[in-house]
mmCIF file with all atom_site columns, C-alpha atoms in Angstrom:
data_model
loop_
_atom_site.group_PDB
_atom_site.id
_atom_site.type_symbol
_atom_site.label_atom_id
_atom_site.label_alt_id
_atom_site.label_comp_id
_atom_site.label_asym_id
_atom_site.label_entity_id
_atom_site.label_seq_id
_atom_site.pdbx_PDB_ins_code
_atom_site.Cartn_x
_atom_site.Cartn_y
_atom_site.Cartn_z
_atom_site.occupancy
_atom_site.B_iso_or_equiv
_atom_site.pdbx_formal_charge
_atom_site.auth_seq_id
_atom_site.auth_comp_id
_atom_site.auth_asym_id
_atom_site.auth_atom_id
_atom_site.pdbx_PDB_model_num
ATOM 1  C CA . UNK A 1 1  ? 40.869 -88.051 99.483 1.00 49.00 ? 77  UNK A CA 1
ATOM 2  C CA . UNK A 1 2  ? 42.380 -90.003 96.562 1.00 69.00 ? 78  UNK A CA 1
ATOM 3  C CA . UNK A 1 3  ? 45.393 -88.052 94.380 1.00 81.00 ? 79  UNK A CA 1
ATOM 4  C CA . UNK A 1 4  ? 44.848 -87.660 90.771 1.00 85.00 ? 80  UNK A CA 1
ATOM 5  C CA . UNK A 1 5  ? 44.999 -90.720 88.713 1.00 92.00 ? 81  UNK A CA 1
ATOM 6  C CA . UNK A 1 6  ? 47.283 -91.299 85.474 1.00 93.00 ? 82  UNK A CA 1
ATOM 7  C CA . UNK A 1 7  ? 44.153 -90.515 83.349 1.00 95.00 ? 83  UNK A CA 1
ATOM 8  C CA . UNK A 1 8  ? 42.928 -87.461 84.821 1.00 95.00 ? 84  UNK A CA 1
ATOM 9  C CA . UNK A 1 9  ? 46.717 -86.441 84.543 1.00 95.00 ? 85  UNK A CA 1
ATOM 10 C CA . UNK A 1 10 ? 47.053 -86.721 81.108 1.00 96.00 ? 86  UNK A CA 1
ATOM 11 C CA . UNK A 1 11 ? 44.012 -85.286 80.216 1.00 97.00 ? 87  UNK A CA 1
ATOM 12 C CA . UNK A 1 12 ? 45.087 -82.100 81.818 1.00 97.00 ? 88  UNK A CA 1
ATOM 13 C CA . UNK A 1 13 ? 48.188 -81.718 79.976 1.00 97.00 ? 89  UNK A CA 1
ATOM 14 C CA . UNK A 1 14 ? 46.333 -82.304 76.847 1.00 98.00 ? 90  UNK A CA 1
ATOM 15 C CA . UNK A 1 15 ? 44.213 -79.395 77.742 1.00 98.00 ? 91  UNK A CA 1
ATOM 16 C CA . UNK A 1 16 ? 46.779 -77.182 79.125 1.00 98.00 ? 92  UNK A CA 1
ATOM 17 C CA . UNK A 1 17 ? 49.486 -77.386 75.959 1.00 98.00 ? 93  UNK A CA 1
ATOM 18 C CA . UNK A 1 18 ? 45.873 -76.804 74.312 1.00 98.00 ? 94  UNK A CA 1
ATOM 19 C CA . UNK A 1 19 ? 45.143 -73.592 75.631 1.00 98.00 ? 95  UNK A CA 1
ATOM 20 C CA . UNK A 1 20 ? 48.956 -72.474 75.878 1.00 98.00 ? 96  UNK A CA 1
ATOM 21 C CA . UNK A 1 21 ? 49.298 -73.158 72.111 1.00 98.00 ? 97  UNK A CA 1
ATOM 22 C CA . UNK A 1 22 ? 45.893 -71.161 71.315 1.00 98.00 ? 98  UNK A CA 1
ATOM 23 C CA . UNK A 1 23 ? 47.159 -68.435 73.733 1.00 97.00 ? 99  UNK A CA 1
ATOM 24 C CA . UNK A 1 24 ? 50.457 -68.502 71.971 1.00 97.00 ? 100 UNK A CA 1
ATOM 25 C CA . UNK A 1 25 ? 48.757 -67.868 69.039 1.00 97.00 ? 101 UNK A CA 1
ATOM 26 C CA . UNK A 1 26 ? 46.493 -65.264 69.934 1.00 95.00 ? 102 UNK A CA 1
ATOM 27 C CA . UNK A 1 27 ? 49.228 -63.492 71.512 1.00 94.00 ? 103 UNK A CA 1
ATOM 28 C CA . UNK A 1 28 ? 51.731 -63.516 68.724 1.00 94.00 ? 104 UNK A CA 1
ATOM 29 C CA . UNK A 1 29 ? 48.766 -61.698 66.125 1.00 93.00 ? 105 UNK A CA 1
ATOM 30 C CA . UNK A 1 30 ? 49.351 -57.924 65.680 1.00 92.00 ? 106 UNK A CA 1
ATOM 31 C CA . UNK A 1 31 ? 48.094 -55.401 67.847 1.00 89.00 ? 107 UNK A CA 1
ATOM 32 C CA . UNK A 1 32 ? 44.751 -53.716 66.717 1.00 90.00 ? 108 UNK A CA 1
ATOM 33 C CA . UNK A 1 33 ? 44.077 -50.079 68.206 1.00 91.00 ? 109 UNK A CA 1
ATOM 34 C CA . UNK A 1 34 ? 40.488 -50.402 67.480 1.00 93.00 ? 110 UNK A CA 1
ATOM 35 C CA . UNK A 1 35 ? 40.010 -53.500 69.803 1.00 91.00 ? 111 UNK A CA 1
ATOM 36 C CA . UNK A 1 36 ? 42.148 -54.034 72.035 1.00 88.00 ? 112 UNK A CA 1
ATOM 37 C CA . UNK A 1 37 ? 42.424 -56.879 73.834 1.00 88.00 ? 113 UNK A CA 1
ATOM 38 C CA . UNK A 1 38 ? 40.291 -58.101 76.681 1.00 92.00 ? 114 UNK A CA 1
ATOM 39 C CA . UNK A 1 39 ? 42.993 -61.153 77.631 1.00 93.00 ? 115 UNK A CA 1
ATOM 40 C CA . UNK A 1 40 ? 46.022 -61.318 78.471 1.00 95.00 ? 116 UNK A CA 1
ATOM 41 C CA . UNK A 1 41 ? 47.287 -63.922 76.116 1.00 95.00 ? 117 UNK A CA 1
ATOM 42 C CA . UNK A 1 42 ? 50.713 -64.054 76.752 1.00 95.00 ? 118 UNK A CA 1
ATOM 43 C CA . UNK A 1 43 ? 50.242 -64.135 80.107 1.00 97.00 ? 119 UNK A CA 1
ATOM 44 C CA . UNK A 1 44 ? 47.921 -66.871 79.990 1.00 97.00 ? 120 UNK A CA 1
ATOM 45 C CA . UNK A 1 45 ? 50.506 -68.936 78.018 1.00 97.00 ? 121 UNK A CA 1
ATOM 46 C CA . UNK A 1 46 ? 52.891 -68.642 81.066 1.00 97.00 ? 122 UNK A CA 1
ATOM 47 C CA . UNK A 1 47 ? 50.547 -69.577 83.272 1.00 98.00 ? 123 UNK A CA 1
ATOM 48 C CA . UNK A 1 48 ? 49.780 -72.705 80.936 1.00 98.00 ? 124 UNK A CA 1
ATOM 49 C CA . UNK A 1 49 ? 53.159 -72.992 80.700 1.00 98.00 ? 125 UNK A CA 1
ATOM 50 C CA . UNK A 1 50 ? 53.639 -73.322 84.823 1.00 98.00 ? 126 UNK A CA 1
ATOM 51 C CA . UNK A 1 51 ? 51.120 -75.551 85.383 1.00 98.00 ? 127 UNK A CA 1
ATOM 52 C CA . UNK A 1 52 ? 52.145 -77.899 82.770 1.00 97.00 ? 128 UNK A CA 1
ATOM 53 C CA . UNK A 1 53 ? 55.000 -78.210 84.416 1.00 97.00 ? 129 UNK A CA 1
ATOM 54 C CA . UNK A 1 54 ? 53.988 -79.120 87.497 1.00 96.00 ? 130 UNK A CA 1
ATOM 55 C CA . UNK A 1 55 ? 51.498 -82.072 85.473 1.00 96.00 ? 131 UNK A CA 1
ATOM 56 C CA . UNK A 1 56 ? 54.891 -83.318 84.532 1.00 96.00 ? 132 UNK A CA 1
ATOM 57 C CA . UNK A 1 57 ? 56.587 -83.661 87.606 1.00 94.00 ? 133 UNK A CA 1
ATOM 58 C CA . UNK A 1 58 ? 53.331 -85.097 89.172 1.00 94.00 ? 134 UNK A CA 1
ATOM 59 C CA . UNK A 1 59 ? 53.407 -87.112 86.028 1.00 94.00 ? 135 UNK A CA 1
ATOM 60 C CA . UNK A 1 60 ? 57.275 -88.571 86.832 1.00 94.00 ? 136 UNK A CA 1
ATOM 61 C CA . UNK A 1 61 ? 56.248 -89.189 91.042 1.00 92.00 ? 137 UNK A CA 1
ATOM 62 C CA . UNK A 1 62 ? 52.995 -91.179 89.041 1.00 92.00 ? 138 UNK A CA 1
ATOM 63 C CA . UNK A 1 63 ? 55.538 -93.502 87.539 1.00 92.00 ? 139 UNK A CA 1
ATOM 64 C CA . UNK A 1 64 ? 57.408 -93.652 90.775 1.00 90.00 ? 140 UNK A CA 1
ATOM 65 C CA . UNK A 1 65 ? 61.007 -91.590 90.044 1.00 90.00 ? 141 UNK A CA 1
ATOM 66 C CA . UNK A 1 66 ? 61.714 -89.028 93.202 1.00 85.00 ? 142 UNK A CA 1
ATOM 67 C CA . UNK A 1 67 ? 64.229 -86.785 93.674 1.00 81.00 ? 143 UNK A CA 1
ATOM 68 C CA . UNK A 1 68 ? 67.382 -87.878 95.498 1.00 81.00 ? 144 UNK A CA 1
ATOM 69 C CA . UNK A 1 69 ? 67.826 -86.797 99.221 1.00 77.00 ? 145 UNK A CA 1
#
């Protein structure tokens, strides 16, 4: 099986700070008894969050820099 190529890596980091930023945003809007929310926004930032980090560092061993030993 072939890893993920450069392309395929970027696009998911454009997606992921995508949906963190609109999860941000729905997270940070006021609190309304009536309706309460169905998602955990905030939550669903972190997760955004972690996984965008790990597209990084699979980003950085893409372009060939590895941690020391």
């Amino acid at each position: 099986m072939a890893g993920m190529s450069l392309t395929l890596t970027l696009c998911l980091m454009m997606a992921t700070a995508a949906l963190g930023g609109y999860a941000g945003w729905r997270g940070a809007q006021p609190v309304n008894l009536a309706r309460p929310r169905l998602v955990p926004w905030r939550f669903l930032m972190l997760l955004c969050a972690a996984f965008g980090f790990l597209l990084l560092i699979h980003l950085a061993a893409l372009f060939g820099i590895e941690r020391p030993s």
